[in-house]
Short mmCIF file of N, CA, C and O in Angstrom, two decimals:
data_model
loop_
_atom_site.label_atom_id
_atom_site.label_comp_id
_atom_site.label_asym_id
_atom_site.label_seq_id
_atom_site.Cartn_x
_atom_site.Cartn_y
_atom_site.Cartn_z
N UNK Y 1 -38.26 -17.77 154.01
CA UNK Y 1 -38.64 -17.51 155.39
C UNK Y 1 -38.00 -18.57 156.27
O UNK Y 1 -38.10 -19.76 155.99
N UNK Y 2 -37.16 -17.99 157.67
CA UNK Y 2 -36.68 -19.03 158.50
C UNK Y 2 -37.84 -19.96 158.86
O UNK Y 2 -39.01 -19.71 158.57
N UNK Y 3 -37.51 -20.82 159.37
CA UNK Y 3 -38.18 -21.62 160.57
C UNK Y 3 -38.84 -20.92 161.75
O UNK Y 3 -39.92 -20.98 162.35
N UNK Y 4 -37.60 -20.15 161.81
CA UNK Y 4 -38.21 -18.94 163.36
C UNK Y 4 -39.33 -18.46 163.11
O UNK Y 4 -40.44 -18.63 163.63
N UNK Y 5 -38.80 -17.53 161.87
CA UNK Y 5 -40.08 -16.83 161.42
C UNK Y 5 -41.39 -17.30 160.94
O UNK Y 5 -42.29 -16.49 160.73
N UNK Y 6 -41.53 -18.43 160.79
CA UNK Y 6 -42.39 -19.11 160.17
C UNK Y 6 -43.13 -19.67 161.49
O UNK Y 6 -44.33 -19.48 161.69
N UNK Y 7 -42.36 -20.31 162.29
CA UNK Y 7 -43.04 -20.12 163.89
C UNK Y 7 -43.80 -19.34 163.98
O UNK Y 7 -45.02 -19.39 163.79
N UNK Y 8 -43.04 -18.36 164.34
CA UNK Y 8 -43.67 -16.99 165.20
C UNK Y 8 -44.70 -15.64 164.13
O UNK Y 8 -44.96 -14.47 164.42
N UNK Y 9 -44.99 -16.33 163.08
CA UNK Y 9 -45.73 -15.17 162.44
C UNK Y 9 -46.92 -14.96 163.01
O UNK Y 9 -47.49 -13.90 162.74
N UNK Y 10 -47.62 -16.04 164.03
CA UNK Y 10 -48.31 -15.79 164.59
C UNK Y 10 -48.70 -14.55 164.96
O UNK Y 10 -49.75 -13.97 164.68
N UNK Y 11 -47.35 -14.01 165.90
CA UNK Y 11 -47.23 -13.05 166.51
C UNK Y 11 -47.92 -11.09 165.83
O UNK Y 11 -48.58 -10.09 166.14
N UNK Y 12 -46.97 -11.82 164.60
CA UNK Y 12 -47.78 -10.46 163.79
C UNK Y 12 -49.17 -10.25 163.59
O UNK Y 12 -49.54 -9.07 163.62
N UNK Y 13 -50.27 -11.40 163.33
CA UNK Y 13 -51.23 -11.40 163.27
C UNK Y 13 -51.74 -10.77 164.79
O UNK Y 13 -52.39 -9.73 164.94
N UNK Y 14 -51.27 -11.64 165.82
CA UNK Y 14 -51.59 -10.85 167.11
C UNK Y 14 -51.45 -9.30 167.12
O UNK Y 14 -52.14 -8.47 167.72
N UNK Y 15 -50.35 -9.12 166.29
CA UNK Y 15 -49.98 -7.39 166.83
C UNK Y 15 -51.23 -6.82 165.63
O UNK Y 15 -52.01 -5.95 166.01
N UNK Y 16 -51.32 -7.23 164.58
CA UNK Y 16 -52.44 -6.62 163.58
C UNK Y 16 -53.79 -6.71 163.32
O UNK Y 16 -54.39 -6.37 162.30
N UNK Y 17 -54.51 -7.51 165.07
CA UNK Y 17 -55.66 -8.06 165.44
C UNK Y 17 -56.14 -6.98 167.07
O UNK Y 17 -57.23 -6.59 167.50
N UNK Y 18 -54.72 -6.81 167.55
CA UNK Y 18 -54.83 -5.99 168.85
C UNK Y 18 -53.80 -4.93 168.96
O UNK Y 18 -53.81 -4.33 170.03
N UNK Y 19 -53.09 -4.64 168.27
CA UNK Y 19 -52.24 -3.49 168.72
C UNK Y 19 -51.00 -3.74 169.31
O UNK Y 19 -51.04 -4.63 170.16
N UNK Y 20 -49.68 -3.12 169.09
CA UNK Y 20 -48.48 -3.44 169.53
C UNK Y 20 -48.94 -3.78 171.30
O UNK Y 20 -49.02 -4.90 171.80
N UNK Y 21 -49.12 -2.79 171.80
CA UNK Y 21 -49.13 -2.92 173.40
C UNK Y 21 -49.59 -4.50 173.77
O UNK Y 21 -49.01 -5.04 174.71
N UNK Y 22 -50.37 -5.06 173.20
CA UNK Y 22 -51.05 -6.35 173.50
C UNK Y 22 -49.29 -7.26 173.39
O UNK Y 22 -48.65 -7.80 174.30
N UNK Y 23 -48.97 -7.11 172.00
CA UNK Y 23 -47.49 -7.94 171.75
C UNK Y 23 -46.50 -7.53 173.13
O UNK Y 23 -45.89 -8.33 173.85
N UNK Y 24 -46.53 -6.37 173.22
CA UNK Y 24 -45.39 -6.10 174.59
C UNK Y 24 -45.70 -6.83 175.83
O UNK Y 24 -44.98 -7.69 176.33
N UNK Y 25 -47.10 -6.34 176.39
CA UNK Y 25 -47.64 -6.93 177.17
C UNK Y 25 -47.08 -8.72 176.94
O UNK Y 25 -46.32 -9.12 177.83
N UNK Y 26 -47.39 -9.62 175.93
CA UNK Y 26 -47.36 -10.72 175.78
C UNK Y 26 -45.70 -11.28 176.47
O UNK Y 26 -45.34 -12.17 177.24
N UNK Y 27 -45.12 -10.33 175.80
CA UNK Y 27 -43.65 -10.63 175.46
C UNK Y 27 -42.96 -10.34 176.99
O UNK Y 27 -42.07 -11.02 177.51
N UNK Y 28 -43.53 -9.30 177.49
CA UNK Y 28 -43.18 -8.81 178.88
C UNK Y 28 -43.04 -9.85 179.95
O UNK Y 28 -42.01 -10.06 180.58
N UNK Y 29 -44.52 -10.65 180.14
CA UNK Y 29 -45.33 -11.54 181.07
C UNK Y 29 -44.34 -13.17 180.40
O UNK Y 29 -43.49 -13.84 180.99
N UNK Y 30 -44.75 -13.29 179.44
CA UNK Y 30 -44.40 -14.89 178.76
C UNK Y 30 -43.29 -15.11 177.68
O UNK Y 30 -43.09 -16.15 177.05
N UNK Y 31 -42.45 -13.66 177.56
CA UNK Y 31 -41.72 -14.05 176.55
C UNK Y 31 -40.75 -15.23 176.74
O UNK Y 31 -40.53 -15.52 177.92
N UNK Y 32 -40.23 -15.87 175.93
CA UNK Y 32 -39.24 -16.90 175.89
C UNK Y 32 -39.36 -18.36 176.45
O UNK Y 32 -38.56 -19.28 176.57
N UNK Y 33 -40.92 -18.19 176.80
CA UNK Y 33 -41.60 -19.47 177.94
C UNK Y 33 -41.87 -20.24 176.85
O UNK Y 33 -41.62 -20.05 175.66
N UNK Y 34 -42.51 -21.31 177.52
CA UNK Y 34 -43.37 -22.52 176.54
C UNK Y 34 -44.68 -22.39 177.43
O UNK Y 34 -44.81 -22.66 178.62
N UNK Y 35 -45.68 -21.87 176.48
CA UNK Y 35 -46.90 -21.48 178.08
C UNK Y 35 -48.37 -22.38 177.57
O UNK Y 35 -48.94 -22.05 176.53
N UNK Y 36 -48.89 -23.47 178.40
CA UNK Y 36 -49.77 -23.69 178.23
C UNK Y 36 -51.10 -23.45 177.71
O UNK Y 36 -51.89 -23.92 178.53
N UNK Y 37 -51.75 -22.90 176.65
CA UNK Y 37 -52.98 -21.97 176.56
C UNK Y 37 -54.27 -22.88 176.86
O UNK Y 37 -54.26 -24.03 176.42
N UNK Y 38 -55.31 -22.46 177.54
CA UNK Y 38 -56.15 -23.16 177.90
C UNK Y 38 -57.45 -23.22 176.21
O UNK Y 38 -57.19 -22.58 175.19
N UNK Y 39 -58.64 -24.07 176.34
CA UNK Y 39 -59.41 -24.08 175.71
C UNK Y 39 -60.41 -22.72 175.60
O UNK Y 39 -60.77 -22.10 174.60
N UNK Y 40 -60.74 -22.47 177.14
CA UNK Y 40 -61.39 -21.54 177.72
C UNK Y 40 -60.52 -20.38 178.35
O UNK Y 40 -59.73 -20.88 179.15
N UNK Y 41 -60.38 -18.99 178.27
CA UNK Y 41 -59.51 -18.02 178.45
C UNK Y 41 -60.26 -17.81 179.73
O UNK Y 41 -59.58 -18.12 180.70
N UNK Y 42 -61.79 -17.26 180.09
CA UNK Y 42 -62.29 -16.79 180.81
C UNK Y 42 -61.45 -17.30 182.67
O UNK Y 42 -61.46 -18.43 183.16
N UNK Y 43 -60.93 -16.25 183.18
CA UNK Y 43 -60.87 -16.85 184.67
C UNK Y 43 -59.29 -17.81 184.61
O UNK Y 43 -58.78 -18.52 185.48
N UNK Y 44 -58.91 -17.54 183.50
CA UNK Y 44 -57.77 -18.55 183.51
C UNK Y 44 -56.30 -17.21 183.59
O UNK Y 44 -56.37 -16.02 183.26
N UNK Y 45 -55.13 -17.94 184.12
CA UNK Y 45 -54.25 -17.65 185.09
C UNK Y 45 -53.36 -16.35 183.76
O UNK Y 45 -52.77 -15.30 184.00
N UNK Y 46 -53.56 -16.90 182.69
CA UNK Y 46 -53.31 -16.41 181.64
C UNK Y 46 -54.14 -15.20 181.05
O UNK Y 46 -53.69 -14.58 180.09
N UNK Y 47 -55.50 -14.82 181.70
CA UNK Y 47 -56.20 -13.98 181.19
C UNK Y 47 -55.53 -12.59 182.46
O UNK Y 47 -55.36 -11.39 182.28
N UNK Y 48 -55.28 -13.50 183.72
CA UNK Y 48 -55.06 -12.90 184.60
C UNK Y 48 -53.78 -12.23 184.31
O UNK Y 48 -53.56 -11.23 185.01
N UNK Y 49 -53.04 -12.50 183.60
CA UNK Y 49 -51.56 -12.45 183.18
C UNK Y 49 -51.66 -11.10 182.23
O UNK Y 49 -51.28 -9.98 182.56
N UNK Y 50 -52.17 -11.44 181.12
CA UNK Y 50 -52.02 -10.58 179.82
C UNK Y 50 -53.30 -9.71 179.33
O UNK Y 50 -53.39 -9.01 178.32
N UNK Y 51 -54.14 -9.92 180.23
CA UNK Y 51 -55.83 -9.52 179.93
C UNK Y 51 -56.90 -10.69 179.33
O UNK Y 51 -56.68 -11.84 178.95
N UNK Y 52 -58.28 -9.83 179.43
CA UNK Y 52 -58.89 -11.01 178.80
C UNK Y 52 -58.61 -11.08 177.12
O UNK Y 52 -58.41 -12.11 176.49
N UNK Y 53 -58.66 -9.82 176.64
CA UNK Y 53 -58.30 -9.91 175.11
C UNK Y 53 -57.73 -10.83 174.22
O UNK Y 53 -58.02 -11.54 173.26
N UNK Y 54 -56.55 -10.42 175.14
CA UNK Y 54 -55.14 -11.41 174.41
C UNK Y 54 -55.20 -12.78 174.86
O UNK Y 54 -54.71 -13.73 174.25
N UNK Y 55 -55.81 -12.83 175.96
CA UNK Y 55 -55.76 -14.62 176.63
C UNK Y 55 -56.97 -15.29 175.63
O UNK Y 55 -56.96 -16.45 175.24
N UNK Y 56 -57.92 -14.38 175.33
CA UNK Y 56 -59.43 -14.79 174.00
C UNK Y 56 -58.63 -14.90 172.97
O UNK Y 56 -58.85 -15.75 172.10
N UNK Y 57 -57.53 -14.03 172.91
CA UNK Y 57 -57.43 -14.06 171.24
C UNK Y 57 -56.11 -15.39 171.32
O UNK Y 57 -55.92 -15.67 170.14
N UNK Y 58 -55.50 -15.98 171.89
CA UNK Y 58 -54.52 -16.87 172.08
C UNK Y 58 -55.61 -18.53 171.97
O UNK Y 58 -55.45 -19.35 171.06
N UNK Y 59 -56.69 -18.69 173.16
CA UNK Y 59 -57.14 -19.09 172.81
C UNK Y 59 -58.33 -20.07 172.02
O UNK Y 59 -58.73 -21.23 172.11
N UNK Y 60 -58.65 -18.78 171.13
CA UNK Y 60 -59.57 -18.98 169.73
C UNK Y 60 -57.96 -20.02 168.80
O UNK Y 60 -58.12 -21.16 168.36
N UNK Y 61 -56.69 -19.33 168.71
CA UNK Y 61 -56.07 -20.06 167.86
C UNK Y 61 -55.16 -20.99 168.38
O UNK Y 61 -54.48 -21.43 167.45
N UNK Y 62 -54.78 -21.58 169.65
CA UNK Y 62 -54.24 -22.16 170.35
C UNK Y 62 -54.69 -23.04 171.52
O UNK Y 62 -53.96 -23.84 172.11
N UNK Y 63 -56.08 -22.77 171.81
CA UNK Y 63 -56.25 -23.29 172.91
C UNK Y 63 -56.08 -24.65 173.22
O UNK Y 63 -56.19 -25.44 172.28
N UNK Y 64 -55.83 -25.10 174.35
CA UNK Y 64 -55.04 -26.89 174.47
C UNK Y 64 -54.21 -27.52 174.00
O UNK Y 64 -54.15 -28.73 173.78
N UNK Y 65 -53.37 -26.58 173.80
CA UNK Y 65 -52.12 -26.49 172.98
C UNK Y 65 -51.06 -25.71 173.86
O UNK Y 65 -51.45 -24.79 174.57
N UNK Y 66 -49.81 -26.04 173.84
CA UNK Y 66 -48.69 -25.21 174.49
C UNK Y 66 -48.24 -24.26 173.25
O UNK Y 66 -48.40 -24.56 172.07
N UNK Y 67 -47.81 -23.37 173.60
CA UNK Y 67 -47.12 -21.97 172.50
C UNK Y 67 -45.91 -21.96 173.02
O UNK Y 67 -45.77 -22.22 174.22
N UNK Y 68 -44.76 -21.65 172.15
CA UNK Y 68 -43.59 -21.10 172.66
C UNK Y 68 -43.85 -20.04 171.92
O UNK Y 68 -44.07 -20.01 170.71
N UNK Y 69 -43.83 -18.71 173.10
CA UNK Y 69 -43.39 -17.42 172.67
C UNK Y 69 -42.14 -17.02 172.49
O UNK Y 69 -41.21 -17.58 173.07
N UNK Y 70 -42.01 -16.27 171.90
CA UNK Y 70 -40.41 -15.51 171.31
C UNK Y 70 -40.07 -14.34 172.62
O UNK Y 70 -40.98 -13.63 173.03
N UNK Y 71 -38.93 -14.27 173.08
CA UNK Y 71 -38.78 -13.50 174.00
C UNK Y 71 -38.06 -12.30 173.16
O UNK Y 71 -37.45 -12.57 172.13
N UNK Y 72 -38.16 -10.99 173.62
CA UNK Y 72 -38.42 -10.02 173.78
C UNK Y 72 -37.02 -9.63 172.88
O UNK Y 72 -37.01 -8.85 171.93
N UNK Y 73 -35.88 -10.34 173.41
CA UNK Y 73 -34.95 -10.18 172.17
C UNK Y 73 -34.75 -10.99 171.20
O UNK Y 73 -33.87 -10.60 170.43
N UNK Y 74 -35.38 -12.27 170.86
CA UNK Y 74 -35.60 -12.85 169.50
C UNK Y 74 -36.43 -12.20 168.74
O UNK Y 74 -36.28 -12.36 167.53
N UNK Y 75 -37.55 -11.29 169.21
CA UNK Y 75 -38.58 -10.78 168.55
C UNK Y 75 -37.77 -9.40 167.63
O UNK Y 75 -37.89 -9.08 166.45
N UNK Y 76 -37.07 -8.89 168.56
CA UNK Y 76 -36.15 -7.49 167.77
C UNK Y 76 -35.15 -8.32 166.92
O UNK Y 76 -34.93 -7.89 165.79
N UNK Y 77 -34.55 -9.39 167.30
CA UNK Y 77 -33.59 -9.79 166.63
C UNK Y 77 -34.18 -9.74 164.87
O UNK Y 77 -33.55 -9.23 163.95
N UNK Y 78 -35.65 -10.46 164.73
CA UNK Y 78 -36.33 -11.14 163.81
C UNK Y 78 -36.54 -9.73 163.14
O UNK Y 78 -36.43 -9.62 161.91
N UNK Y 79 -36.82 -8.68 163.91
CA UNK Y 79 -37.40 -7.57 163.55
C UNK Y 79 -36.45 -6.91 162.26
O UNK Y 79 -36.71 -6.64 161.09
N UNK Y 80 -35.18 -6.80 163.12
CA UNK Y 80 -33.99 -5.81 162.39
C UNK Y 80 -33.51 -6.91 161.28
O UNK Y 80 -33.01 -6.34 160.31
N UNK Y 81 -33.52 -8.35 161.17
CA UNK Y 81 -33.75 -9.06 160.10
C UNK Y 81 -34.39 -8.91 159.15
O UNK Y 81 -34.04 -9.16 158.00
N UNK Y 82 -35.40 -8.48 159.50
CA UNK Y 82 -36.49 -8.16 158.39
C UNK Y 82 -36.32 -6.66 157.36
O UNK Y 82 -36.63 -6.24 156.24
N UNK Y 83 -35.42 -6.15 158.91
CA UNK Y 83 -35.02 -4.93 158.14
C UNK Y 83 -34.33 -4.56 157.43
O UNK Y 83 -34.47 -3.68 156.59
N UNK Y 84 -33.10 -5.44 157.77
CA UNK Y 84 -32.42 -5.45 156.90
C UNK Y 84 -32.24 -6.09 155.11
O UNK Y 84 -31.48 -5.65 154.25
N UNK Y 85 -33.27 -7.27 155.00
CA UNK Y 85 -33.56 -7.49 154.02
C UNK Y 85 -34.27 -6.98 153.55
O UNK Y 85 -34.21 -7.39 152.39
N UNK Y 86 -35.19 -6.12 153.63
CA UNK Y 86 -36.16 -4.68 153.14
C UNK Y 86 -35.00 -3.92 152.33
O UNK Y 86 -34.95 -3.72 151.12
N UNK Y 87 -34.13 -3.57 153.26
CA UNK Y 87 -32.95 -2.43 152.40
C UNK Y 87 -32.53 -3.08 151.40
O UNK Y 87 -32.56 -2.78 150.21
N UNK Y 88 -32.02 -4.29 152.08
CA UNK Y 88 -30.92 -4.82 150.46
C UNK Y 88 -32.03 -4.83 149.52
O UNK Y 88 -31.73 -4.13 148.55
N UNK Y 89 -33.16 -5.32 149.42
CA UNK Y 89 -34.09 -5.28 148.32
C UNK Y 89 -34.54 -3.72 147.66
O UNK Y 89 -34.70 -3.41 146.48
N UNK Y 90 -34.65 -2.89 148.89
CA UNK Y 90 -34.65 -1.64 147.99
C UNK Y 90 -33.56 -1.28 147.21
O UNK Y 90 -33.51 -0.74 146.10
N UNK Y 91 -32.54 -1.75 148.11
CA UNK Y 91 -31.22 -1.36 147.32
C UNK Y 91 -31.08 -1.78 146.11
O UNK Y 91 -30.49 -0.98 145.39
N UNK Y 92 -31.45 -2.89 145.55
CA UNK Y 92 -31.74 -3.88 144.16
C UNK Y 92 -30.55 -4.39 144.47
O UNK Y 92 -29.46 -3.98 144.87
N UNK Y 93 -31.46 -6.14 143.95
CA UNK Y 93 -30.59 -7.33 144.02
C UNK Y 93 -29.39 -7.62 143.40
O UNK Y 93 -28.41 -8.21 143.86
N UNK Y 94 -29.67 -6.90 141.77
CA UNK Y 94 -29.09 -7.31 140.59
C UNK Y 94 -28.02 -6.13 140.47
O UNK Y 94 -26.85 -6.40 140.18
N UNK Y 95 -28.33 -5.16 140.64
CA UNK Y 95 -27.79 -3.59 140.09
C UNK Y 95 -28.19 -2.65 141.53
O UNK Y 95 -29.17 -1.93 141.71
N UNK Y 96 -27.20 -2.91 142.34
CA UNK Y 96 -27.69 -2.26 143.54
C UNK Y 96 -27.47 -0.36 143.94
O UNK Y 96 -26.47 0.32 143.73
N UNK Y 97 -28.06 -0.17 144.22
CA UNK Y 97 -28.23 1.51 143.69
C UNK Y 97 -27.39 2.01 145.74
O UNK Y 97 -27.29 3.18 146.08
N UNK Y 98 -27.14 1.30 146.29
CA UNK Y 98 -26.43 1.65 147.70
C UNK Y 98 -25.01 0.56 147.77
O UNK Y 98 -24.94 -0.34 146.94
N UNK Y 99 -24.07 0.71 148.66
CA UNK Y 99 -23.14 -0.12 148.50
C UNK Y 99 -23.37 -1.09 149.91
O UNK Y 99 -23.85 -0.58 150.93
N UNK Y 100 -22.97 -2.60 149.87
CA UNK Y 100 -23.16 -2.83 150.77
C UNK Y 100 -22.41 -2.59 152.48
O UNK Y 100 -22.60 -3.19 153.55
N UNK Y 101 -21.63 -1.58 152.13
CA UNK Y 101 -20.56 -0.29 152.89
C UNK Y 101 -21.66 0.17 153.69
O UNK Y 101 -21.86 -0.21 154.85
N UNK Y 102 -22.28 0.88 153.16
CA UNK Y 102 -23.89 1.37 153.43
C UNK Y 102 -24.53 0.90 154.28
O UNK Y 102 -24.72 1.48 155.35
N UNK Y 103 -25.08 -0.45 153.96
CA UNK Y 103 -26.06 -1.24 154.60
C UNK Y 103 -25.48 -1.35 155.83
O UNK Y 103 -25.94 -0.88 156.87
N UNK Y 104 -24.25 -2.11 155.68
CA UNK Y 104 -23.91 -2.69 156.95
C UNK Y 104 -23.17 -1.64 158.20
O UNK Y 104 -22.83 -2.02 159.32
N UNK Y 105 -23.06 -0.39 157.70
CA UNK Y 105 -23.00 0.66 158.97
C UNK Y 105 -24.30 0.62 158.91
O UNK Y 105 -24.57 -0.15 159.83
N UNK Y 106 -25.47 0.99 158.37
CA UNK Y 106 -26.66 1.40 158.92
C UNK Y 106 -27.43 0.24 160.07
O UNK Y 106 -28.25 0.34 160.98
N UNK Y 107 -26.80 -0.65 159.58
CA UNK Y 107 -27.64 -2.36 160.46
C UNK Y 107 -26.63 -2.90 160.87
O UNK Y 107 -26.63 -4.12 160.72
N UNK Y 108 -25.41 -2.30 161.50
CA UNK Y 108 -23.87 -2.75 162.46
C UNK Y 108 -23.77 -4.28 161.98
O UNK Y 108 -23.53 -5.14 162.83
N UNK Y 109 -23.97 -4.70 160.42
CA UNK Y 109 -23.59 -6.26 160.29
C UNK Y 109 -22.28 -6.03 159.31
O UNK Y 109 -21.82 -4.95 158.94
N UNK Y 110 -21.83 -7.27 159.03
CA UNK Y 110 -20.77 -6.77 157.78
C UNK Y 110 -21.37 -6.57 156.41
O UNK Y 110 -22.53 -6.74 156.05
N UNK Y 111 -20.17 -6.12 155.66
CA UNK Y 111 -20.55 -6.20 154.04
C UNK Y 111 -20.76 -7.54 153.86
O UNK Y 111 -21.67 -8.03 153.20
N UNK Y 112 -19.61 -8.35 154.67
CA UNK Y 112 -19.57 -9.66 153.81
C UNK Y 112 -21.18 -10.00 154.27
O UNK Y 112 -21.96 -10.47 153.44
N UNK Y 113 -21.56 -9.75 155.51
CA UNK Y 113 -23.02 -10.24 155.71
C UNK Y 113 -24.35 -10.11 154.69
O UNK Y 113 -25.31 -10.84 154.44
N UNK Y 114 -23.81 -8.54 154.13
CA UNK Y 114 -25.05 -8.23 153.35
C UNK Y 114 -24.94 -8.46 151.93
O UNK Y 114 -25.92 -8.34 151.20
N UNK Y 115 -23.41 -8.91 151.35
CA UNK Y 115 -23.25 -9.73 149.88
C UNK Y 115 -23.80 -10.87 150.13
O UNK Y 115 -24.68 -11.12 149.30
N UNK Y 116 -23.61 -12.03 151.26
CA UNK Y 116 -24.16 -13.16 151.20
C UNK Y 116 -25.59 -13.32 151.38
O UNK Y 116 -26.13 -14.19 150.69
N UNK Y 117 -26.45 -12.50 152.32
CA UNK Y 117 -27.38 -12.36 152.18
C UNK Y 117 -28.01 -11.91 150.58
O UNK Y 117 -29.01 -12.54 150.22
N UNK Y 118 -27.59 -11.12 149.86
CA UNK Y 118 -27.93 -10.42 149.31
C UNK Y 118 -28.38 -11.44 147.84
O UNK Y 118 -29.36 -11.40 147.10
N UNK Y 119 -26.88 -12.50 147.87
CA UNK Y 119 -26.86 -13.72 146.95
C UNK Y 119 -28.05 -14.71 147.32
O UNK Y 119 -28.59 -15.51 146.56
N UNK Y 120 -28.34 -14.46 148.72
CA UNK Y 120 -29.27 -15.85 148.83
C UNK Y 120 -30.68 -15.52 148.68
O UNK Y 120 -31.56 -16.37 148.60
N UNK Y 121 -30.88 -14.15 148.64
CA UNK Y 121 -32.30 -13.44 148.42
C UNK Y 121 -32.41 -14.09 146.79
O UNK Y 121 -33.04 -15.10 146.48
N UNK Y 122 -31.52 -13.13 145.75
CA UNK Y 122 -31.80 -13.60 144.64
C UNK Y 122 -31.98 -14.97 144.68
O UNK Y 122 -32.98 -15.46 144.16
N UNK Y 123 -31.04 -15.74 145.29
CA UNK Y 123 -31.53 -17.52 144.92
C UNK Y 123 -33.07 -17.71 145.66
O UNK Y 123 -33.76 -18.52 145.05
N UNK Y 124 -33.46 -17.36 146.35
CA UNK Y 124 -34.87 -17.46 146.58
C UNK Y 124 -35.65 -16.81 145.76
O UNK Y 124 -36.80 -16.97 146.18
N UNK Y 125 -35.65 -16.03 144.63
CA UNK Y 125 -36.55 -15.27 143.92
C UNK Y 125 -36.82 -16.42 142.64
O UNK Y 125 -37.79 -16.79 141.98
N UNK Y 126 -35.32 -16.76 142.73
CA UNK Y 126 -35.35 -17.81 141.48
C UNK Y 126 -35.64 -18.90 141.47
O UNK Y 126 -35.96 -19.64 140.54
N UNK Y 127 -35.50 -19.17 143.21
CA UNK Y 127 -36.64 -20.92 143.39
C UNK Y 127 -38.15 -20.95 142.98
O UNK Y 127 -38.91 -21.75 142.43
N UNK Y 128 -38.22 -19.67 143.50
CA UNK Y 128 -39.74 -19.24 143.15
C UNK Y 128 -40.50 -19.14 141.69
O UNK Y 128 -41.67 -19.21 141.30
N UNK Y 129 -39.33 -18.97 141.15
CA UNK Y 129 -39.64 -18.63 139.88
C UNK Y 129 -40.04 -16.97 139.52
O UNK Y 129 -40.34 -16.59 138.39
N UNK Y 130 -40.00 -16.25 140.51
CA UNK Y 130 -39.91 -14.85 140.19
C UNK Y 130 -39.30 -14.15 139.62
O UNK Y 130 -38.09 -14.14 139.86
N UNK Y 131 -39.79 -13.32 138.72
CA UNK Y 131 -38.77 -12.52 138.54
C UNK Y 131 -38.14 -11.28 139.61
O UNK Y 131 -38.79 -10.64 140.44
N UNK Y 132 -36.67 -11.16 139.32
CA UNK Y 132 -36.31 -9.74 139.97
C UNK Y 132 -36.78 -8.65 140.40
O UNK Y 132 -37.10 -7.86 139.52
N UNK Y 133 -36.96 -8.30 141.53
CA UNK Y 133 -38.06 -7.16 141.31
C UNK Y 133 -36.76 -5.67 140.76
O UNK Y 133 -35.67 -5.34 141.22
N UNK Y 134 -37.44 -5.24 139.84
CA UNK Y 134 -36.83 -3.91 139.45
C UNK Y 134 -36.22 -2.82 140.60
O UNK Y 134 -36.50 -2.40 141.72
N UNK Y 135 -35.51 -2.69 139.86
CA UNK Y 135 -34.59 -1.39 141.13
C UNK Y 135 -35.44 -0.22 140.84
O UNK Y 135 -35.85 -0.07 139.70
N UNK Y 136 -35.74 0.66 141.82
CA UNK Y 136 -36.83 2.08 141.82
C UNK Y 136 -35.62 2.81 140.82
O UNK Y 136 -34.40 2.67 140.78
N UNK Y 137 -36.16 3.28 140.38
CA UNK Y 137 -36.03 4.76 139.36
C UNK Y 137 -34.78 5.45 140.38
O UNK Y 137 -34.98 5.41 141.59
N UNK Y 138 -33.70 5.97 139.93
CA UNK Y 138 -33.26 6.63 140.43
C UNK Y 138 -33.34 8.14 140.04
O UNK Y 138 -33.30 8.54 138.88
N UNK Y 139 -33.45 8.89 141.09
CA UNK Y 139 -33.90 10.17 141.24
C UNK Y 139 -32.90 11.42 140.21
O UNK Y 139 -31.70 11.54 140.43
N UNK Y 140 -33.44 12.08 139.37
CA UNK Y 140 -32.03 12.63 138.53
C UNK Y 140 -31.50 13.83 139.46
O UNK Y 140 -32.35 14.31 140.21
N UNK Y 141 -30.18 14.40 139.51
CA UNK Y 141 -30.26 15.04 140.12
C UNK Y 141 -30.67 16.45 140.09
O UNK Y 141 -30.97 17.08 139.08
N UNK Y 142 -30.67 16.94 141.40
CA UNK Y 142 -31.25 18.63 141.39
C UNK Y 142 -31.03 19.61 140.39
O UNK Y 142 -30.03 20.24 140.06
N UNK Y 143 -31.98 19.59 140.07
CA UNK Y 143 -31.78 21.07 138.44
C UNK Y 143 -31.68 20.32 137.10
O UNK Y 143 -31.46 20.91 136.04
N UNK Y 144 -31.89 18.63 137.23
CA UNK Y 144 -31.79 18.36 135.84
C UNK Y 144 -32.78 18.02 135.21
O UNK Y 144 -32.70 17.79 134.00
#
């Protein structure tokens, strides 16, 4: 996990505590800021901003504390990151069942992007001490 991401996972918890709209809303009003969160949400400039919800739910885990939020295109950036390492992993690490030809028209990066990525996933499985996760079953084909 980046740094970024490791930042901002916050964020997901926000979206899986209140609902995407709360994250847009957030991202809309404060994305890319460094925004003060108060102790107390009630009446504060920030509740006024994003609602009371999200200004309660910011801060219960932040309050008297500054946040840097992720603006609106670091957040997609992080997003289609994520997505893209989803595929190469479905694709399998070891014995990859798509080419990385594939990947990288579907997610406009290069091949070379998604071999190097693809090398540094496995080296993280193996810091971990994990094993590989298995490539899915491939499907036999029609009529056999």
């Amino acid at each position: 996990m980046t740094r970024e991401k490791a930042q901002d996972a916050w964020i997901d918890l926000l979206e899986r505590d209140l609902g995407q709209p709360a994250v847009l809303r957030l991202l809309a009003n404060c994305g890319g800021q460094k925004r003060a969160v108060p102790k107390r949400s009630a009446g504060s400039a920030l509740a006024r901003e994003l609602g009371t919800e999200v200004a309660e739910w910011l801060a219960l885990r932040f309050g008297g504390t500054s946040l840097d939020i992720p603006s609106p295109r670091g957040r997609e950036q992080q997003s289609q990151a994520s997505r893209l390492r989803a595929a190469i992993l479905d694709a399998g690490l070891t014995e990859p069942r798509r080419s990385a030809n594939d990947i990288a028209s579907e997610f406009g990066v290069s091949a070379v992007w998604v071999h190097t990525l693809r090398s540094r996933m496995r080296a993280e499985f193996a810091q971990l001490s994990l094993p590989l996760p298995d490539p899915a079953p491939r499907k036999p084909p029609y009529g056999a």
